[in-house]
Coordinates of N, CA and C in Angstrom, one line a residue:
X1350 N -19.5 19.9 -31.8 CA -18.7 20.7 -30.8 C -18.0 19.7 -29.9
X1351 N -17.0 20.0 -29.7 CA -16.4 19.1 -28.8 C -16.6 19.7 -27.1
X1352 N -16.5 18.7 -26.6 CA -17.0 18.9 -25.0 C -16.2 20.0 -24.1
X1353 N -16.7 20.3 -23.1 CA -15.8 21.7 -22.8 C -14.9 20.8 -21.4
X1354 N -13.5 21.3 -21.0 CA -12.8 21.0 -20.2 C -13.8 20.2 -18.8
X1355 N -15.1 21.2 -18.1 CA -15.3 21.1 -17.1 C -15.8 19.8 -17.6
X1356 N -16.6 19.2 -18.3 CA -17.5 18.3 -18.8 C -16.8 17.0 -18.9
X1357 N -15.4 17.5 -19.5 CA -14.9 15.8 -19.3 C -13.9 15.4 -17.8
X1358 N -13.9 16.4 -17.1 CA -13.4 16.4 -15.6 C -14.4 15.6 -14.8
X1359 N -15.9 16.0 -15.2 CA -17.2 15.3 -14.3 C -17.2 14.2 -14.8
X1360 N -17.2 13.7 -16.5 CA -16.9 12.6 -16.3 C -15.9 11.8 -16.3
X1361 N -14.6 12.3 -15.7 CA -13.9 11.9 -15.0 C -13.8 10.8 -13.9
X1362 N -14.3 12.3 -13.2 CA -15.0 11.9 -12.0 C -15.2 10.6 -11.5
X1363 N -16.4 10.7 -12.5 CA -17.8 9.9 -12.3 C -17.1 8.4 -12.9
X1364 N -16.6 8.6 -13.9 CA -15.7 7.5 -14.2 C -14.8 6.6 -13.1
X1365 N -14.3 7.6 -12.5 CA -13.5 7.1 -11.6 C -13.7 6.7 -10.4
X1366 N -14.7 7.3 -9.7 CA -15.5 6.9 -9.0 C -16.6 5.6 -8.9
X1367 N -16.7 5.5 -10.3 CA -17.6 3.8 -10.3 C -16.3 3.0 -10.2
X1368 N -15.0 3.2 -10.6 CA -14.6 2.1 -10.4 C -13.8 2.1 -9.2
X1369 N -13.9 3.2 -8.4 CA -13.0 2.9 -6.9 C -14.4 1.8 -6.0
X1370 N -15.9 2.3 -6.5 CA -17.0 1.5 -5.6 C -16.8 0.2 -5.8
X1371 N -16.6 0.1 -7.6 CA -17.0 -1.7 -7.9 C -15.5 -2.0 -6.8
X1372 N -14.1 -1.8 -6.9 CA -13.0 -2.7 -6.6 C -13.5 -2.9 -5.2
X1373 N -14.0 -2.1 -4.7 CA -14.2 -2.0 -2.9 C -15.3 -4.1 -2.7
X1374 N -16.9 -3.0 -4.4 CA -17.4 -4.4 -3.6 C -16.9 -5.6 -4.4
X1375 N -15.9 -5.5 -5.7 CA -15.5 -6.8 -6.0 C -14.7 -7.7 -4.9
X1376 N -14.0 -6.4 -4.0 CA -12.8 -7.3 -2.7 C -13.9 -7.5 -1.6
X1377 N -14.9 -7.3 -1.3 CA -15.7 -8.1 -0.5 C -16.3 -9.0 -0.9
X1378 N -16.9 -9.2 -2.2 CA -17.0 -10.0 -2.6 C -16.4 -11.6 -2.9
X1379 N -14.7 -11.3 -2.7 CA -13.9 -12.2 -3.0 C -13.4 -12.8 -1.5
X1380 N -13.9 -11.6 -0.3 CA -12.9 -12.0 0.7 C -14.1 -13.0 1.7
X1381 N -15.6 -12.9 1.5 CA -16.5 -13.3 2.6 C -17.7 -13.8 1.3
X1382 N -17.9 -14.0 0.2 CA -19.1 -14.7 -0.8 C -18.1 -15.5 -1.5
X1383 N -17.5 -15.3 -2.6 CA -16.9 -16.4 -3.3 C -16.4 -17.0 -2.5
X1384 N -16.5 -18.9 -3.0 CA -15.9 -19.8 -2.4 C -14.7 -19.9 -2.7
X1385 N -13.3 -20.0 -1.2 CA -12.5 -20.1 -1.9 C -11.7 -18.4 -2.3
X1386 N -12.2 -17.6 -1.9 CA -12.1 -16.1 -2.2 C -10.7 -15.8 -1.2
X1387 N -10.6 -16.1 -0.5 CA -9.3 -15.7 0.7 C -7.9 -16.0 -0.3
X1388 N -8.1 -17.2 -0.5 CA -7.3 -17.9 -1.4 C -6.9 -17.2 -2.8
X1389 N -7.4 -17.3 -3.4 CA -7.7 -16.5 -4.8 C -7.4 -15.2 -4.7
X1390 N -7.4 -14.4 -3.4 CA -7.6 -13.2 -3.3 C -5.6 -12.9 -2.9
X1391 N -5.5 -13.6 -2.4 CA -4.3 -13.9 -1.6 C -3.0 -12.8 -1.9
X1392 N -2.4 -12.9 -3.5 CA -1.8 -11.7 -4.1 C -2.7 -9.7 -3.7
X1393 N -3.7 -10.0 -3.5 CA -3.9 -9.2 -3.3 C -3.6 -8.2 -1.2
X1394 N -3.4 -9.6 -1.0 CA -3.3 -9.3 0.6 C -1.6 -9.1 0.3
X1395 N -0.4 -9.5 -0.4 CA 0.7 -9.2 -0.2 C 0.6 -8.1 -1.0
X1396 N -0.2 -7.6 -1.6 CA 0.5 -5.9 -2.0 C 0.3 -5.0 -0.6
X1397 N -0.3 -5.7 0.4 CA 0.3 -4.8 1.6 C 0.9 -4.9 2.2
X1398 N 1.3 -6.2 2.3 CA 2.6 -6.5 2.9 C 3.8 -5.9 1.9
X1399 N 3.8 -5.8 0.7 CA 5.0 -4.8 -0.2 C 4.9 -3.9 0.4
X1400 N 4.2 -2.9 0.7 CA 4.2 -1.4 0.5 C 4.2 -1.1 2.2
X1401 N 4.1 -2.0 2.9 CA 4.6 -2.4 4.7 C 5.8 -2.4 4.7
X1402 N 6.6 -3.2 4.0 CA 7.9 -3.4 4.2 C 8.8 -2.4 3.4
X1403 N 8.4 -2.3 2.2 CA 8.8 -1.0 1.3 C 8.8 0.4 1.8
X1404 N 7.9 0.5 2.9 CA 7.8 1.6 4.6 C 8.7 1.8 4.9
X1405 N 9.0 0.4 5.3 CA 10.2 0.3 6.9 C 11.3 0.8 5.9
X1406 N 11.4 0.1 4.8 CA 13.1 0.6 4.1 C 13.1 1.9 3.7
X1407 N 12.3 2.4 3.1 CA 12.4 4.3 2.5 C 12.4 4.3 3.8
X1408 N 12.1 4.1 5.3 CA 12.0 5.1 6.4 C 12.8 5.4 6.7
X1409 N 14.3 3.9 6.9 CA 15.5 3.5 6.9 C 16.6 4.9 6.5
X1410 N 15.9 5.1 4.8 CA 16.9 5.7 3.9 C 16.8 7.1 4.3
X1411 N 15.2 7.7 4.8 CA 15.3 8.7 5.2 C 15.8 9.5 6.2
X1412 N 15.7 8.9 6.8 CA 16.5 8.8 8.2 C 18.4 8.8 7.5
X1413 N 19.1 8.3 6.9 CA 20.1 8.5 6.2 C 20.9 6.9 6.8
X1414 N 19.7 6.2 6.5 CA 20.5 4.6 7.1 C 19.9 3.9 5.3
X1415 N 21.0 2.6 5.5 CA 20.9 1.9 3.9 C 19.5 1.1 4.0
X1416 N 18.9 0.9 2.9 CA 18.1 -0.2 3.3 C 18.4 -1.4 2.1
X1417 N 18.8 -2.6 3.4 CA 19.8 -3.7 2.6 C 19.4 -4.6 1.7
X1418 N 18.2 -5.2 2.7 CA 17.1 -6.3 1.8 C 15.5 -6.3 2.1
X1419 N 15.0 -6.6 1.3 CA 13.5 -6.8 1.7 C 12.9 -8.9 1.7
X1420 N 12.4 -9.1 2.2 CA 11.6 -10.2 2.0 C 10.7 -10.7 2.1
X1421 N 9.7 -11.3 1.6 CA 8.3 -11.6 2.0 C 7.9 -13.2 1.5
X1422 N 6.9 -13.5 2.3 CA 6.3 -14.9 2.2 C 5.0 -15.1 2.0
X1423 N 4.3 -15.9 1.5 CA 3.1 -16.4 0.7 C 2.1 -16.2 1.5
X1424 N 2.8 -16.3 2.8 CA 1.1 -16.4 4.1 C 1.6 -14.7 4.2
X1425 N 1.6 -14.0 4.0 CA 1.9 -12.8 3.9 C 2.5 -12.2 4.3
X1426 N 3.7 -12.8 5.4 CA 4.4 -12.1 6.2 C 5.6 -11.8 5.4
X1427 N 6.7 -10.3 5.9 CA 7.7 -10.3 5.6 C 8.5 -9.5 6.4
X1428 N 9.7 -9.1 6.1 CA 10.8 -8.3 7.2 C 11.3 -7.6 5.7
X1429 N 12.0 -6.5 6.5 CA 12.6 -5.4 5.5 C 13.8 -4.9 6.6
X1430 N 14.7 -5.0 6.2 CA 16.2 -5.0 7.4 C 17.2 -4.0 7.3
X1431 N 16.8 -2.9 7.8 CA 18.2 -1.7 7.4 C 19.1 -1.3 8.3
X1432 N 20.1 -0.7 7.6 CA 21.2 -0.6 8.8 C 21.6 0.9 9.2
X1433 N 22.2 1.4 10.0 CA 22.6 2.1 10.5 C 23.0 3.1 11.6
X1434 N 23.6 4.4 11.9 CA 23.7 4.9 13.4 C 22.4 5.5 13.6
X1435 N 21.4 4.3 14.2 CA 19.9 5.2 14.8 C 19.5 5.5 15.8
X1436 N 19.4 7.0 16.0 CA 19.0 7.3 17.4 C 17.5 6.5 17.7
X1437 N 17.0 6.7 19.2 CA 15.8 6.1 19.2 C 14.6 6.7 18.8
X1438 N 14.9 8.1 18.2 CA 13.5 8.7 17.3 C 13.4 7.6 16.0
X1439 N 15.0 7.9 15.5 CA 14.9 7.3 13.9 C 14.5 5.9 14.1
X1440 N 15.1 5.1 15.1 CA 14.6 3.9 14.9 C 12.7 3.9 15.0
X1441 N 12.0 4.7 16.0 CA 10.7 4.4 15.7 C 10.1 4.9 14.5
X1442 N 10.9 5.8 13.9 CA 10.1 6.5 12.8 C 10.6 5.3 11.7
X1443 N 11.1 4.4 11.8 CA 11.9 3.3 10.8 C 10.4 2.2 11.2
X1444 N 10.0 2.1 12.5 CA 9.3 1.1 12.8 C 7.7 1.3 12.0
X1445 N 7.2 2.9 12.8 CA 6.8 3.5 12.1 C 6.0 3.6 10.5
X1446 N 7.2 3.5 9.7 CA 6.7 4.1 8.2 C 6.4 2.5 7.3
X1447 N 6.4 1.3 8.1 CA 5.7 0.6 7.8 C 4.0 -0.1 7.9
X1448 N 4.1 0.9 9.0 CA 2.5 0.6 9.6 C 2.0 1.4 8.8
X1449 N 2.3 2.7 8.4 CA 1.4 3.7 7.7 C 1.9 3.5 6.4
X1450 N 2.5 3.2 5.9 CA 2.7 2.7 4.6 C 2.0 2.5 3.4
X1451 N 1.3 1.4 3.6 CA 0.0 1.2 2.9 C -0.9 2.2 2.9
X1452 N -1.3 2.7 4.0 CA -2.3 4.3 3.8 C -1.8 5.1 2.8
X1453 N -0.2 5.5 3.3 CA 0.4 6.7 2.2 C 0.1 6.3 0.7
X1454 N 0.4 5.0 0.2 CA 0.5 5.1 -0.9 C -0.6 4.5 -1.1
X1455 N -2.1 4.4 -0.8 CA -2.9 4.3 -1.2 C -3.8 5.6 -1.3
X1456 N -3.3 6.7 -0.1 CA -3.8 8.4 -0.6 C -3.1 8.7 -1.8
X1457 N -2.0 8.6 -2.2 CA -1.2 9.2 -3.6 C -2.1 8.4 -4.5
X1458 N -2.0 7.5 -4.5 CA -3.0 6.4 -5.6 C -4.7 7.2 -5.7
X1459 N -5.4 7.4 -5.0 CA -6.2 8.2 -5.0 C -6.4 9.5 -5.3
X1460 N -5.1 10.0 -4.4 CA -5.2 11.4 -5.7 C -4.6 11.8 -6.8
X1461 N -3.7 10.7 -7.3 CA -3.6 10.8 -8.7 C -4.4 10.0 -9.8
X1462 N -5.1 9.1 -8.9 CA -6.4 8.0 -10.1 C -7.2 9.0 -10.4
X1463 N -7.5 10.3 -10.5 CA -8.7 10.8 -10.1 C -9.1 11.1 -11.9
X1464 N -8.2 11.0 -12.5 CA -8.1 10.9 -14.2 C -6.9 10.1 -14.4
X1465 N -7.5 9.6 -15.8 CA -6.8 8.1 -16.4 C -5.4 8.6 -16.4
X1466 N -5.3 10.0 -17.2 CA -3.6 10.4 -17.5 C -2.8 10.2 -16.1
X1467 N -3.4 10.8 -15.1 CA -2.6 10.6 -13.7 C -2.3 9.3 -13.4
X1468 N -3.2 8.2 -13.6 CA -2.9 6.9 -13.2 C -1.8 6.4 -13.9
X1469 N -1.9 6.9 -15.4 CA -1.0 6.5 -16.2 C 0.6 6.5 -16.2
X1470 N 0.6 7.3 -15.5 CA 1.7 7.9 -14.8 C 2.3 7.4 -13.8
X1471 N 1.4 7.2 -13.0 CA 1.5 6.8 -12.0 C 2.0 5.6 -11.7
X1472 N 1.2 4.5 -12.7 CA 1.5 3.0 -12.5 C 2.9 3.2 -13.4
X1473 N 3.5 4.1 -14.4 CA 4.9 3.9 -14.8 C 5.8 4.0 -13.9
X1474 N 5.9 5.0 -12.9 CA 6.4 5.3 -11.6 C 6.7 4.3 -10.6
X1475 N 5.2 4.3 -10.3 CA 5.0 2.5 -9.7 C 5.9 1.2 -10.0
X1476 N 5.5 1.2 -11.6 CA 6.9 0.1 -12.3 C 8.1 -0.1 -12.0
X1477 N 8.2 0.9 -12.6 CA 9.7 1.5 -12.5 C 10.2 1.7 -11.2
X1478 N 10.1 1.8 -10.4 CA 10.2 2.0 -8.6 C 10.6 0.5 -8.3
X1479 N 9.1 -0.1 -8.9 CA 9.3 -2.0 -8.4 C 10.5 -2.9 -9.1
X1480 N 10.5 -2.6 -10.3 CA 11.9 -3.2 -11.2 C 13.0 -2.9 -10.0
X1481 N 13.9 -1.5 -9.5 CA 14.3 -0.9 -9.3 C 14.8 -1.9 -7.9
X1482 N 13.5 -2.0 -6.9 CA 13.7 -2.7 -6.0 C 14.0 -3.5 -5.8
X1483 N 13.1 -4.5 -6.9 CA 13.4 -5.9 -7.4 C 15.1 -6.3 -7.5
X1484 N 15.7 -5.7 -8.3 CA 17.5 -5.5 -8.7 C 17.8 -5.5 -6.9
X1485 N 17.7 -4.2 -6.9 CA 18.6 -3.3 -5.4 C 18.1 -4.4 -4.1
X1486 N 16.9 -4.3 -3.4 CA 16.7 -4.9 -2.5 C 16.0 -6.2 -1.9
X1487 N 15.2 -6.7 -3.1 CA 14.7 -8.2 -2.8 C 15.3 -9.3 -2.9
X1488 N 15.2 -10.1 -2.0 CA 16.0 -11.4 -1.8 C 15.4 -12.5 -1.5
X1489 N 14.5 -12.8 -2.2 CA 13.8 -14.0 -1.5 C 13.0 -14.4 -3.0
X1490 N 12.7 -15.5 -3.4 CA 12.0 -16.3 -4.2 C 10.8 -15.3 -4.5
X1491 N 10.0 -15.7 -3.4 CA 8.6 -15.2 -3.3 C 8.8 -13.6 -4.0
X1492 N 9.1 -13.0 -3.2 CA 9.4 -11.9 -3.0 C 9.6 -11.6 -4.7
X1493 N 10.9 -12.0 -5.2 CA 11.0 -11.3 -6.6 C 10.3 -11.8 -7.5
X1494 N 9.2 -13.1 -7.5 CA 8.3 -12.7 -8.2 C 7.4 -12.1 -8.2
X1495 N 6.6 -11.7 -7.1 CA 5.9 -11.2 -6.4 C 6.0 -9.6 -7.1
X1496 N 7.2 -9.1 -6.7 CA 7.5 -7.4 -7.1 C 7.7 -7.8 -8.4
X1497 N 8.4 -8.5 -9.0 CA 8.4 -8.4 -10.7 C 6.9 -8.2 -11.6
X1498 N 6.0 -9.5 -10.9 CA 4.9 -9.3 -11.3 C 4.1 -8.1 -11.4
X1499 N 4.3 -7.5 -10.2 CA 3.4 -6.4 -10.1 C 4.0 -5.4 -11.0
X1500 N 5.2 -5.4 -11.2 CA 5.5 -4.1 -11.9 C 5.3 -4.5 -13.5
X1501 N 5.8 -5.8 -13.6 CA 5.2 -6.0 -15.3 C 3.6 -5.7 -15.4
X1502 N 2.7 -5.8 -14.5 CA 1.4 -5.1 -14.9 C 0.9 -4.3 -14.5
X1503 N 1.9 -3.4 -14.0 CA 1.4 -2.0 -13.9 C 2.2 -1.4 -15.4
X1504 N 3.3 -1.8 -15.7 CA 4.1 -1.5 -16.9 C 3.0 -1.6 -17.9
X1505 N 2.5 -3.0 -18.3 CA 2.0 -3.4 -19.3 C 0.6 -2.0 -19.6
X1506 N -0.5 -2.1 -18.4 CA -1.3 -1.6 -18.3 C -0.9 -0.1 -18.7
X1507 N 0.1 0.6 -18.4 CA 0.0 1.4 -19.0 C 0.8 1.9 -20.6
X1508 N 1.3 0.6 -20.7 CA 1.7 1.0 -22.2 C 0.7 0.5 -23.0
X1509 N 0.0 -0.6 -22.7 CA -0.6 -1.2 -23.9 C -2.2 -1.0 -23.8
X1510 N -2.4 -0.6 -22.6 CA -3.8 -0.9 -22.0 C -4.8 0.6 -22.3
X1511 N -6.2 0.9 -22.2 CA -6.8 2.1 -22.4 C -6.7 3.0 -21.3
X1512 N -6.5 4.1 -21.7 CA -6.9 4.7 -20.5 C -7.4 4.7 -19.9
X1513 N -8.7 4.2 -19.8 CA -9.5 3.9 -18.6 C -8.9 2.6 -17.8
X1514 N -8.3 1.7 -18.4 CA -7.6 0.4 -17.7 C -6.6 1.2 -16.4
X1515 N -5.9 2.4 -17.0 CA -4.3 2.7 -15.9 C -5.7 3.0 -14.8
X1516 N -6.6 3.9 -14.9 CA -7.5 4.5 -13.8 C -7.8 3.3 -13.0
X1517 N -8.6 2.7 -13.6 CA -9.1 1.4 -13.2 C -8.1 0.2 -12.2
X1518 N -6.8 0.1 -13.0 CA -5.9 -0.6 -12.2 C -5.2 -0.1 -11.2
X1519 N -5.0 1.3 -10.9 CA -4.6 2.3 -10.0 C -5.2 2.3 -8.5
X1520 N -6.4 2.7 -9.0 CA -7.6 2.5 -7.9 C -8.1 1.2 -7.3
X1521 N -7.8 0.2 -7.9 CA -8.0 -1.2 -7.5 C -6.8 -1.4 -6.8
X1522 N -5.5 -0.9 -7.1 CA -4.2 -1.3 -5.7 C -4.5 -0.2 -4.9
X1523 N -5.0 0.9 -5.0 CA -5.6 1.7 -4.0 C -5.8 1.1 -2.9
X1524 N -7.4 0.8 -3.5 CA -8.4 0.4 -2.7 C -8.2 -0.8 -1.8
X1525 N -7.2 -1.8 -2.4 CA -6.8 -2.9 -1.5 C -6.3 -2.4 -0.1
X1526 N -5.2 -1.6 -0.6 CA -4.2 -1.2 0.5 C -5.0 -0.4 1.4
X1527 N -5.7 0.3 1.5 CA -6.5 1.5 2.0 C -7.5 0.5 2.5
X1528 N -8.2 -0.3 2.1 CA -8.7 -1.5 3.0 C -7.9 -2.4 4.0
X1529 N -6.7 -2.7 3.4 CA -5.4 -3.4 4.0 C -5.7 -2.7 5.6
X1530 N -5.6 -1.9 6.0 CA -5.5 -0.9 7.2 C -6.4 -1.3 8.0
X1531 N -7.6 -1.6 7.6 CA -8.4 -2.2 8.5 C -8.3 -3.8 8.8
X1532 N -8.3 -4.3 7.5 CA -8.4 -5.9 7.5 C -7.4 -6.4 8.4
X1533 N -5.7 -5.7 8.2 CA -4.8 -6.3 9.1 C -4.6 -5.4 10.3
X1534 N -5.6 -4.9 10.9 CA -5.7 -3.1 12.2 C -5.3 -4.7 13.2
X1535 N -5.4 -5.4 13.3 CA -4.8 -6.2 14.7 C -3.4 -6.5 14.7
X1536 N -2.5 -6.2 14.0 CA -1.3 -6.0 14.0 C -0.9 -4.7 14.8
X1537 N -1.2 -4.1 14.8 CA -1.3 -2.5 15.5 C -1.7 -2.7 17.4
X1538 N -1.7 -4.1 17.8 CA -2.2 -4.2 18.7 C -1.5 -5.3 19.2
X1539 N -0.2 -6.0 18.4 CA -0.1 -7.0 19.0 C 1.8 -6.6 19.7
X1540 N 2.4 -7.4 20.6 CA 3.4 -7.2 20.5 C 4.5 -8.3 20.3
X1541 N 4.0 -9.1 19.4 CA 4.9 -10.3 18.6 C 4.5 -10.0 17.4
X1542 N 5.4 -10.0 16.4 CA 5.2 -10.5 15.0 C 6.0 -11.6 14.6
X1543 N 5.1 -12.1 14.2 CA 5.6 -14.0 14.3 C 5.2 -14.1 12.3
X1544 N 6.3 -14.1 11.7 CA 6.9 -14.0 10.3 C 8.0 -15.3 10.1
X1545 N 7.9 -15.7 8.8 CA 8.5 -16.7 8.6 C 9.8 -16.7 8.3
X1546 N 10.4 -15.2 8.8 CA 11.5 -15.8 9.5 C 12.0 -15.7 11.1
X1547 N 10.9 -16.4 11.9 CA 10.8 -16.7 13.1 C 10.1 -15.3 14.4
X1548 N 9.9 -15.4 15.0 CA 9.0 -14.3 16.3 C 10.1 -13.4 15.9
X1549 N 9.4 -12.1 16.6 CA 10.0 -11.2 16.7 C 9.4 -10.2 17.2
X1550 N 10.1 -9.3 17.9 CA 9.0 -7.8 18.6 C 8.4 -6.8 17.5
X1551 N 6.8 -6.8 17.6 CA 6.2 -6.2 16.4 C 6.7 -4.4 16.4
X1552 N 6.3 -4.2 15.4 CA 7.0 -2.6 15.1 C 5.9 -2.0 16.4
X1553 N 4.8 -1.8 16.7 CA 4.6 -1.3 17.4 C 5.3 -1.5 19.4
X1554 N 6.1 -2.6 19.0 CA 6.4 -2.8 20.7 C 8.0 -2.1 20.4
X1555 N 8.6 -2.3 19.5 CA 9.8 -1.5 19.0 C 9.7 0.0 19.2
X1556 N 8.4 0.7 18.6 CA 8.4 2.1 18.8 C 8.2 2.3 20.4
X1557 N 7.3 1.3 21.2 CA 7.3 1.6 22.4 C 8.6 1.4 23.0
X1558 N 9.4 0.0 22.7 CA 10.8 0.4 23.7 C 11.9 1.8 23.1
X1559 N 12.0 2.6 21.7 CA 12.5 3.6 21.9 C 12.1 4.9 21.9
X1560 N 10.7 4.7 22.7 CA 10.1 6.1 22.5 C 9.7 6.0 24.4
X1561 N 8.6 5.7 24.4 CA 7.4 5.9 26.0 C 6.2 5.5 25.2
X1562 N 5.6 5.3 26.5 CA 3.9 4.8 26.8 C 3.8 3.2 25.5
X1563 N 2.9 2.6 26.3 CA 2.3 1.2 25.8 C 2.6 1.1 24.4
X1564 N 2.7 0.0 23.7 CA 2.5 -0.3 22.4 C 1.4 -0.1 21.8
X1565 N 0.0 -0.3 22.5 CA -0.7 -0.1 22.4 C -1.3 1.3 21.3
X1566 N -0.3 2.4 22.2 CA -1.2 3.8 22.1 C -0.2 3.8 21.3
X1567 N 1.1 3.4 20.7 CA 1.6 3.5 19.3 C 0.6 2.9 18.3
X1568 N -0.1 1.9 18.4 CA -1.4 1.0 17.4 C -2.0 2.1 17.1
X1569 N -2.7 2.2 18.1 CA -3.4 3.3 17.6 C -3.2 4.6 17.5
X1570 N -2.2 4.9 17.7 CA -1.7 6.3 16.9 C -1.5 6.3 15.5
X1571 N -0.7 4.9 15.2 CA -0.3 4.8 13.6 C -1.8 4.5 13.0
X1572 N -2.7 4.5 13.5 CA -4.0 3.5 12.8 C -4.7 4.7 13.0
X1573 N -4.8 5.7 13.3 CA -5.3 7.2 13.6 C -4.4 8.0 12.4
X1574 N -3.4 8.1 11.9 CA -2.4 8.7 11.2 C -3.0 8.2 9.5
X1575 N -3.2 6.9 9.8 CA -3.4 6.2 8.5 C -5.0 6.5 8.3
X1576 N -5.5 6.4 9.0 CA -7.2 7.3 8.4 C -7.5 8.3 7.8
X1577 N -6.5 9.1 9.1 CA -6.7 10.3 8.4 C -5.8 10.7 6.9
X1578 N -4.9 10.0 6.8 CA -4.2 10.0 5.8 C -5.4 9.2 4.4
X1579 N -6.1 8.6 5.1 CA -7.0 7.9 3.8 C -7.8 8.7 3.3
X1580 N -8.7 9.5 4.3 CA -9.9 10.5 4.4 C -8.8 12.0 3.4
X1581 N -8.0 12.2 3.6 CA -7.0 13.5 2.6 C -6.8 12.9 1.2
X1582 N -6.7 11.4 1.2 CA -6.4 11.1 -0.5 C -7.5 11.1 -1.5
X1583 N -9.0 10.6 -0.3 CA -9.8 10.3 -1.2 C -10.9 11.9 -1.3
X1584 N -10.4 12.8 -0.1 CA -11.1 14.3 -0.5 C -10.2 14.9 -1.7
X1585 N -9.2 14.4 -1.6 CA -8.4 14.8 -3.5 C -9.2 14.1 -4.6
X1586 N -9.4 12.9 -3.9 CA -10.0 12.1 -5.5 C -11.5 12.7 -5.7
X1587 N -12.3 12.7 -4.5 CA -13.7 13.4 -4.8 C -13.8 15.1 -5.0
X1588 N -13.0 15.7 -4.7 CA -12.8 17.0 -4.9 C -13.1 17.7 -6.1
X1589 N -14.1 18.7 -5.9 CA -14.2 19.2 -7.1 C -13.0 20.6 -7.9
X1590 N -12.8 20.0 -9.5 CA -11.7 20.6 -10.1 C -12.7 22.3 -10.3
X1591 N -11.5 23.1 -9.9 CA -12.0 24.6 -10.2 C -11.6 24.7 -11.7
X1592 N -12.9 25.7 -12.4 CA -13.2 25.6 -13.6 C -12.0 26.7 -14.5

C-alpha cells in the first residue's frame, strides 16, 4: 500500500525540520568551535550582504526608481546605488528594504523549504533571479563571482541533485540569513557605514534624516520588523498541513 498524502507531509516535516536544526548547529559550529571557522565560513556571511543590497535595489525599483549597480567586497561590505525622483518616504523605504531584506527572503525560504518540491522551485527562481542580476546589475569582480556562484548552485542543486538536496540547500541559505539578522543587529545601531568604497551615512541614519526621531529607533524598528517577519516564515514551515 502506498503511503497516504497526510503521512508523507509528516515526513516532510520532520525531514525538513532535521535539516533546518543541523544548518543552525553546523553554522555555530563553524562560526565559534572550528579553527579557522569565520574564515571558511566567510561566503556564507556575504549571502547577506547579497540579499542586503539586493533590498536596497528591488526597494529602489518599487518605489518606480532604476536600480543601476550593485557591489560587494570580501570583508563583506557592499553598496547598491539607485536613481531617481525620491520623495523622503521613498528614499527611507529604499534605505529600509535593505535592513529587512535578509529576513524577507529568508521567511519565503522557509515557507517554501517546508517540502523538497517547494525548494526545488524555489532555488530555480533563486537562479534564475541571480544570473539575471549578475547580466543587469553587478559590477564589481567580487561581486560577479560571488552571485554567479551562488546561482550555478542553486541551478545545479536542483537539476541534478535529490530532492531532499533542493530542501536541504534552501534551508541552509535560510537559516544563514535569518541568523544574519542577529549576527550583524549592530549595524542597525550605528550611524557610519564604513564599506570599501569609503564611510558613509548608514541606512539607518538616512532613514532618520528623511523621516523623524533617532537612528536609533529606526534600528530597532527594522530589527523588530525582521523578527517578526522570521517568527511568520518559520510558523509556515512548522505549521501543520490540513488533511
Amino acid at each position: 500500500m502506498s503511503p497516504r498524502p497526510t503521512d508523507v507531509s509528516e515526513a516532510q516535516a520532520r525531514q525538513g525540520a532535521f535539516f533546518l536544526v543541523g544548518s543552525i548547529v553546523v553554522t555555530v559550529l563553524l562560526y565559534y568551535v572550528i579553527p579557522y571557522g569565520r574564515e571558511i565560513g566567510r561566503p556564507l556571511m556575504l549571502l547577506s550582504t547579497l540579499a542586503h543590497e539586493m533590498g536596497h535595489g528591488i526597494a529602489g525599483v518599487i518605489v518606480g526608481g532604476d536600480f543601476i549597480k550593485f557591489e560587494m567586497w570580501w570583508n563583506g561590505s557592499g553598496v547598491a546605488t539607485t536613481s531617481g525622483h525620491f520623495g523622503r518616504f521613498a528614499s527611507a523605504f529604499i534605505s529600509a528594504g535593505g535592513l529587512v531584506g535578509p529576513a524577507i527572503v529568508a521567511a519565503i525560504g522557509f515557507a517554501v523549504g517546508r517540502t523538497a518540491r517547494g525548494a526545488r522551485n524555489a532555488l530555480i527562481v533563486f537562479g534564475v533571479g541571480l544570473i539575471l542580476a549578475d547580466i543587469l546589475v553587478v559590477r564589481n569582480f567580487t561581486g560577479i563571482i560571488f552571485v554567479a556562484g551562488v546561482a550555478a548552485v542553486c541551478l545545479f542543486v536542483a537539476a541534478k541533485g535529490k530532492p531532499w538536496a533542493s530542501q536541504l540547500t534552501l534551508l541552509f541559505i535560510a537559516s544563514q540569513l535569518a541568523l544574519s539578522v542577529f549576527s550583524r543587529s549592530d549595524y542597525l545601531f550605528t550611524a557610519t557605514a564604513r564599506t570599501s568604497a569609503g564611510p558613509m551615512p548608514s541606512d539607518v541614519a538616512q532613514m532618520a534624516d528623511n523621516l523623524f526621531l533617532p537612528y536609533w529607533f529606526w534600528g530597532a524598528a527594522c530589527g523588530l520588523f525582521s523578527v517578526l517577519v522570521l517568527l511568520v516564515g518559520l510558523r509556515a514551515f512548522f505549521g501543520s498541513e490540513e488533511g
